Amino acid sequence: MMHFLLLFNRQSRLRLQKWFTPVSERYKRKVIRDMTMMVVGRPARSCNFLQWRDLKIVYKRYASLYFCVGMESEDNELLTLEVLHRYVEMLDKYFGNVCELDLIFNFEKAYYILDEFLMGGEVLETSKIDIGVAIEDADVLQETLEEYMSKPTY
Amino acid sequence: MPAPIRLRELIRTIRTARTQAEEREMIQKECAAIRSSFREEDNTYRCRNVAKLLYMHMLGYPAHFGQLECLKLIASQKFTDKRIGYLGAMLLLDERQDVHLLMTNCIKNDLNHSTQYVQGLALCTLGCMGSSEMCRDLAGEVEKLLKTSNSYLRKKAALCAVHVIRKVPELMEMFLPATKNLLSEKNHGVLHTSVVLLTEMCERSPDMLSHFRKLVPQLVRILKNLIMSGYSPEHDVSGISDPFLQVRILRLLRILGRSDDDSSEAMNDILAQVATNTETSKNVGNAILYETVLTIMDIKSESGLRVLAINILGRFLLNNDKNIRYVALTSLLKTVQTDHNAVQRHRSTIVDCLKDLDVSIKRRAMELSFALVNGNNIRGMMKELLYFLDSCDPEFKADCASGVFLAAEKYAPSKRWHIDTIMRVLTTSGSYVRDDSVPNLIQLITNSVEMHAYTVQRLYKALLDDISQQPLVQVSSWCIGEYGDLLVSGQCEEEEPIQVTEDEVLDVLEGLLVSNLSTPVTRGYSLTAIMKLSTRFSSVNRIKKVVSIYGSSIDVELQQRAVEYNAMFKKYDHMRPALLERMPIMEKSSSNGPTEMVQTNGETEPSALESKHPPPVTQPTNQANDLLDLLGGNDVGPVIQTSMPTKPPSSGGELLDLLGDLSLTGGPTSAPVSTGPPPQPGFLLDGLSSQNLFNDISAAGIPSMTAYNKNGLKIEFTFERATPNPNIAVITIHASNTTDADMTEFVFQAAVPKTFQLQLLSPSSNVVPALNQGTVTQVIRVLNPQKQQLRMRIKLTYSHKGSAVQDLAEVNNFPPQSWQ
């Protein structure tokens, strides 16, 4: 199972953090610090896998953002790269040509999409279509209950 | 109070801040506003405020005052509120705070909500951060939802169940009925999560594992359909249909087939099909191949399939993609124990990977290279590894140096080669070697008597070049102290002897004493070396002067040594030659029994320190073999350590045997201890009455037994008891072969009843030579906490005269002492 998923940019600003195990604030800060240091410092054409303590770290860079996952040693690294790619595809479909700014201003949507795709550190849904349908339906639900009629809600 | 600003506004404002201080100020202002808004219990804007709080939390600012507000949002009827509330709960709350328990009731209600998206939110939150108490309370609801026909909810319930089982393993049985028809679902999401659930259950419980073995045909069918089915746009990834599901099924098959022949056979075909038909041009195909290879290697596959798997890994090694090479190296590392020969074929490619620029690949290649070193390829491999050591990053040097030492120790073709190799490591990476390499090297040098002159000469030359690498300096000064006479007399057969005078040697050693580069430990070494030379050189006056100078050194250690050496010149001058004479051959011993690191003080009396070398970090077989060396021929067990007479104290890596004090009056016995009837048993019994001792002594008398004797293969068991745990019996099997043909691919397996635990260490080899020319040994450790009668079932497989032989036998004739 995955232990955490982090999104950060080259200046080490965190854009999304999902923790799949209960850990202390100190541990979270340490992980974030170590991951940003290790990943941002990697040269351009290196291997996407690292070892950190007893976890395998898989990271992939998309434009200005690094997507970084920490997972257990039995998990398949190559497949995790596909998982990250699928998540980016979902974000892209939802936001239309997603960029870092979309994720900054709509961070809660990024979390909602993530929660339809992954849960408890495992892949929840493998169909691209079903995830999109779920998000759209939930958004509709949100708006009919909401006074405000246009996206975004806030 | 005016409406709080919108989330987007806040984000925009914060992003305009130019300095950290400015940002902090804005955030503090906004937090104050949010706090007062919370105090006013404003329902309309609570959602907005919490969203803003979550943003600020992500920037790294404290947001704990929003926790209760999240709970209020979850309890609200509005979907927007619930959505933000649950998100906030997942980000701000965790199971270590009691606040999270207040969520339980809300989640319970929401699990029964009419809208599936609300139910989904509740399941998601429970499945991501539910604590054990929450899981216990809500497991029933999750189980209900696992049986629903709504696939959206069913898949979430399945992963939620996985989380519940991880938190509270006892609840596993509760979910068993619901798993009955999970695999007959058409929906891929449900299928995938069901496979994850089944995997989790099988990993945690052997009963579940045997129960679910019957699912293997169904899983094989599903996998086959995935591979053969046509294009499905919603699940397609680069031409492959639902790789996530395929990989998960392969993983579950691995667990189900692991120690079961029938299941493994049922999956042979599909594995071969996947292995040969998968498209390898894209990463996704390689991901599936990777998982397939792991599965093939782990189950009881037929040899053709295994060869196919290793070949796939070999192809991976040559792939341009770094990720694939990395993955190949990792997998080969896992399989190198079991399929050693197959992996050896790829040795040259692996060694090439040492030169790769990527750090991750280099590390894996290094680990794998060390695993592949054996008696045949040691010279070639060591050349490559030493070259790697010279040029690698500092983060690798320590591990590489340790690995080189280990490999050299095990497979050195000659003593000179061994010493040369160690010297090379010390000169190039001397500052990164482990602390215990110094005493190990000293012991090695002492034991190679014929190399003394060569060694001291080379070390002296190295010292002239560079005195900054402390381990090298320490070893060199020790050697010069011991063999200085050989150095000065210029008798060296191996190399061109150099001309050195006594004064030059003393210059060098004194230089070490004054140099800023030398650590206190090194200074101690060199002072002692100078002292030893007083019996080997003729210029005693100079040495006396040096020693007396350091009698007033600020460093306490040096001062004490110098004062005592001074005393040796004055009052004890008659004892000096005896005290400082050449060291005898030392026995290698691993630490057993009570040991402690103690600061050595500068004593040099003969009856003093029992010193022992700390064990090098060896692989389990080595440790087991050392255990055998000590216990094998020795009646009294591991308590007796080889005692060494006057070893001039060299602080650092010395261990002091606590019980060593007992041998004081017994006088030093020279190694090896294993011969002769030891008078010590009575002596030790008089001394301490430690429980350990009694156990050890009684362990000595367990007779060995013949466990199996058929078709020319004879297996004998010898027993020891491992300290400090008297419940562990250490059995060594000795397999010998009386026929006229070798038995190759010999594999010994053992199984014990449930009340025991068994650990099988690696065998010494897998070829039992013919006509009793040698034996294969393997160590078994059996934990027997209930002191029940030891029984064992053994399985032997080997190839004899071209045909494979397999046999099962029960071993019941264990001597009572082995398990009482």
mmCIF file of C-alpha atoms in Angstrom, chain B residues 524-683:
data_model
loop_
_atom_site.group_PDB
_atom_site.id
_atom_site.type_symbol
_atom_site.label_atom_id
_atom_site.label_comp_id
_atom_site.label_asym_id
_atom_site.label_seq_id
_atom_site.Cartn_x
_atom_site.Cartn_y
_atom_site.Cartn_z
ATOM 1 C CA GLY B 524 47.880 5.559 21.627
ATOM 2 C CA TYR B 525 48.750 3.051 18.931
ATOM 3 C CA SER B 526 51.925 4.824 17.963
ATOM 4 C CA LEU B 527 53.137 5.271 21.518
ATOM 5 C CA THR B 528 52.686 1.599 22.160
ATOM 6 C CA ALA B 529 54.435 0.783 18.907
ATOM 7 C CA ILE B 530 57.402 2.896 19.917
ATOM 8 C CA MET B 531 57.503 1.105 23.208
ATOM 9 C CA LYS B 532 57.472 -2.315 21.590
ATOM 10 C CA LEU B 533 60.412 -1.344 19.442
ATOM 11 C CA SER B 534 62.469 -0.972 22.583
ATOM 12 C CA THR B 535 63.001 -4.715 22.587
ATOM 13 C CA ARG B 536 63.479 -4.940 18.860
ATOM 14 C CA PHE B 537 65.672 -1.960 18.163
ATOM 15 C CA SER B 538 68.952 -1.000 19.687
ATOM 16 C CA SER B 539 68.414 2.740 20.137
ATOM 17 C CA VAL B 540 66.659 2.344 23.471
ATOM 18 C CA ASN B 541 67.628 5.737 24.824
ATOM 19 C CA ARG B 542 65.679 7.585 22.242
ATOM 20 C CA ILE B 543 62.634 5.546 23.044
ATOM 21 C CA LYS B 544 63.092 6.139 26.756
ATOM 22 C CA LYS B 545 63.160 9.865 26.108
ATOM 23 C CA VAL B 546 59.984 9.851 24.063
ATOM 24 C CA VAL B 547 58.173 7.812 26.631
ATOM 25 C CA SER B 548 59.192 10.029 29.486
ATOM 26 C CA ILE B 549 58.092 13.164 27.601
ATOM 27 C CA TYR B 550 54.606 11.805 27.252
ATOM 28 C CA GLY B 551 54.495 11.011 30.936
ATOM 29 C CA SER B 552 53.252 14.557 31.341
ATOM 30 C CA SER B 553 50.942 14.677 28.371
ATOM 31 C CA ILE B 554 47.612 16.396 28.728
ATOM 32 C CA ASP B 555 45.832 13.448 27.186
ATOM 33 C CA VAL B 556 45.086 11.167 30.098
ATOM 34 C CA GLU B 557 45.278 7.999 28.073
ATOM 35 C CA LEU B 558 48.682 8.838 26.660
ATOM 36 C CA GLN B 559 49.900 9.956 30.016
ATOM 37 C CA GLN B 560 48.899 6.752 31.710
ATOM 38 C CA ARG B 561 50.503 4.648 29.039
ATOM 39 C CA ALA B 562 53.680 6.640 29.130
ATOM 40 C CA VAL B 563 53.916 6.466 32.885
ATOM 41 C CA GLU B 564 53.465 2.734 32.859
ATOM 42 C CA TYR B 565 55.979 2.263 30.095
ATOM 43 C CA ASN B 566 58.369 4.375 32.077
ATOM 44 C CA ALA B 567 57.866 2.043 34.961
ATOM 45 C CA MET B 568 58.719 -0.796 32.631
ATOM 46 C CA PHE B 569 62.034 0.817 31.929
ATOM 47 C CA LYS B 570 62.841 1.438 35.549
ATOM 48 C CA LYS B 571 61.368 -0.919 38.047
ATOM 49 C CA TYR B 572 60.243 -3.725 35.792
ATOM 50 C CA ASP B 573 63.020 -3.719 33.303
ATOM 51 C CA HIS B 574 63.557 -7.426 33.824
ATOM 52 C CA MET B 575 60.045 -8.143 32.651
ATOM 53 C CA ARG B 576 60.181 -5.882 29.650
ATOM 54 C CA PRO B 577 61.362 -8.382 27.041
ATOM 55 C CA ALA B 578 58.710 -10.904 28.033
ATOM 56 C CA LEU B 579 55.960 -8.350 28.054
ATOM 57 C CA LEU B 580 56.806 -6.933 24.694
ATOM 58 C CA GLU B 581 57.489 -10.077 22.775
ATOM 59 C CA ARG B 582 55.823 -11.064 19.513
ATOM 60 C CA MET B 583 52.101 -11.729 19.498
ATOM 61 C CA PRO B 584 51.030 -15.332 19.000
ATOM 62 C CA ILE B 585 48.500 -16.455 16.416
ATOM 63 C CA MET B 586 45.028 -15.370 17.399
ATOM 64 C CA GLU B 587 41.920 -17.472 17.066
ATOM 65 C CA LYS B 588 38.980 -15.899 15.370
ATOM 66 C CA SER B 589 36.016 -15.882 17.710
ATOM 67 C CA SER B 590 32.561 -14.463 17.429
ATOM 68 C CA SER B 591 30.964 -12.870 20.418
ATOM 69 C CA ASN B 592 28.996 -15.272 22.520
ATOM 70 C CA GLY B 593 27.965 -15.056 26.096
ATOM 71 C CA PRO B 594 28.054 -11.829 28.005
ATOM 72 C CA THR B 595 30.330 -9.261 26.494
ATOM 73 C CA GLU B 596 30.744 -5.590 26.988
ATOM 74 C CA MET B 597 32.651 -2.751 25.480
ATOM 75 C CA VAL B 598 34.931 -1.478 28.153
ATOM 76 C CA GLN B 599 37.443 1.309 28.003
ATOM 77 C CA THR B 600 40.769 -0.346 28.199
ATOM 78 C CA ASN B 601 43.280 1.169 30.492
ATOM 79 C CA GLY B 602 46.931 0.936 29.914
ATOM 80 C CA GLU B 603 47.614 -2.291 31.744
ATOM 81 C CA THR B 604 50.154 -4.601 30.381
ATOM 82 C CA GLU B 605 50.334 -7.243 33.077
ATOM 83 C CA PRO B 606 50.163 -10.723 31.669
ATOM 84 C CA SER B 607 47.185 -11.943 33.603
ATOM 85 C CA ALA B 608 45.108 -8.985 32.611
ATOM 86 C CA LEU B 609 42.722 -8.472 29.822
ATOM 87 C CA GLU B 610 40.880 -11.219 28.116
ATOM 88 C CA SER B 611 40.298 -9.575 24.861
ATOM 89 C CA LYS B 612 38.238 -10.707 21.974
ATOM 90 C CA HIS B 613 37.629 -9.309 18.608
ATOM 91 C CA PRO B 614 34.179 -8.033 17.865
ATOM 92 C CA PRO B 615 32.521 -10.134 15.219
ATOM 93 C CA PRO B 616 32.519 -8.749 11.726
ATOM 94 C CA VAL B 617 29.110 -8.237 10.238
ATOM 95 C CA THR B 618 28.682 -11.620 8.644
ATOM 96 C CA GLN B 619 25.800 -13.161 6.826
ATOM 97 C CA PRO B 620 23.806 -15.649 8.872
ATOM 98 C CA THR B 621 25.692 -18.688 7.619
ATOM 99 C CA ASN B 622 28.972 -17.253 8.764
ATOM 100 C CA GLN B 623 27.643 -16.491 12.164
ATOM 101 C CA ALA B 624 26.187 -19.926 12.438
ATOM 102 C CA ASN B 625 29.462 -21.438 11.377
ATOM 103 C CA ASP B 626 31.366 -19.406 13.905
ATOM 104 C CA LEU B 627 28.921 -20.632 16.479
ATOM 105 C CA LEU B 628 29.746 -24.118 15.406
ATOM 106 C CA ASP B 629 33.460 -23.507 15.563
ATOM 107 C CA LEU B 630 33.163 -22.484 19.113
ATOM 108 C CA LEU B 631 30.687 -25.024 20.243
ATOM 109 C CA GLY B 632 31.529 -27.900 17.993
ATOM 110 C CA GLY B 633 34.531 -29.421 19.585
ATOM 111 C CA ASN B 634 34.283 -27.622 22.829
ATOM 112 C CA ASP B 635 32.693 -29.364 25.712
ATOM 113 C CA VAL B 636 32.072 -26.386 27.795
ATOM 114 C CA GLY B 637 30.135 -24.232 25.437
ATOM 115 C CA PRO B 638 30.675 -20.678 24.415
ATOM 116 C CA VAL B 639 31.611 -19.296 27.755
ATOM 117 C CA ILE B 640 35.263 -20.107 27.414
ATOM 118 C CA GLN B 641 36.856 -17.528 25.244
ATOM 119 C CA THR B 642 40.300 -17.928 23.886
ATOM 120 C CA SER B 643 42.456 -15.986 26.205
ATOM 121 C CA MET B 644 45.338 -14.005 24.892
ATOM 122 C CA PRO B 645 48.426 -13.196 26.832
ATOM 123 C CA THR B 646 49.925 -9.761 26.909
ATOM 124 C CA LYS B 647 48.226 -7.931 24.180
ATOM 125 C CA PRO B 648 49.405 -4.380 24.366
ATOM 126 C CA PRO B 649 46.271 -2.372 24.763
ATOM 127 C CA SER B 650 44.996 -0.802 21.640
ATOM 128 C CA SER B 651 41.840 0.945 22.544
ATOM 129 C CA GLY B 652 38.847 1.105 20.298
ATOM 130 C CA GLY B 653 37.630 -2.182 19.016
ATOM 131 C CA GLU B 654 38.336 -4.360 22.012
ATOM 132 C CA LEU B 655 35.687 -6.175 23.957
ATOM 133 C CA LEU B 656 36.154 -7.340 27.431
ATOM 134 C CA ASP B 657 34.642 -10.621 28.397
ATOM 135 C CA LEU B 658 32.883 -10.175 31.697
ATOM 136 C CA LEU B 659 33.657 -13.707 32.677
ATOM 137 C CA GLY B 660 37.217 -13.311 31.566
ATOM 138 C CA ASP B 661 38.088 -12.252 35.044
ATOM 139 C CA LEU B 662 37.515 -15.775 36.159
ATOM 140 C CA SER B 663 40.398 -17.120 34.166
ATOM 141 C CA LEU B 664 42.836 -14.858 35.931
ATOM 142 C CA THR B 665 44.075 -17.487 38.245
ATOM 143 C CA GLY B 666 43.714 -20.188 35.678
ATOM 144 C CA GLY B 667 46.454 -18.562 33.647
ATOM 145 C CA PRO B 668 46.329 -17.966 29.956
ATOM 146 C CA THR B 669 45.721 -20.968 27.829
ATOM 147 C CA SER B 670 46.917 -20.760 24.319
ATOM 148 C CA ALA B 671 44.615 -21.211 21.419
ATOM 149 C CA PRO B 672 43.071 -23.359 20.088
ATOM 150 C CA VAL B 673 40.850 -24.138 23.008
ATOM 151 C CA SER B 674 38.948 -26.940 21.450
ATOM 152 C CA THR B 675 41.596 -29.550 22.112
ATOM 153 C CA GLY B 676 42.235 -31.306 25.338
ATOM 154 C CA PRO B 677 39.994 -32.017 28.294
ATOM 155 C CA PRO B 678 39.346 -28.618 29.738
ATOM 156 C CA PRO B 679 39.917 -28.339 33.460
ATOM 157 C CA GLN B 680 37.758 -25.276 33.304
ATOM 158 C CA PRO B 681 34.318 -26.821 33.788
ATOM 159 C CA GLY B 682 34.861 -27.366 37.447
ATOM 160 C CA PHE B 683 36.529 -24.027 37.747
#
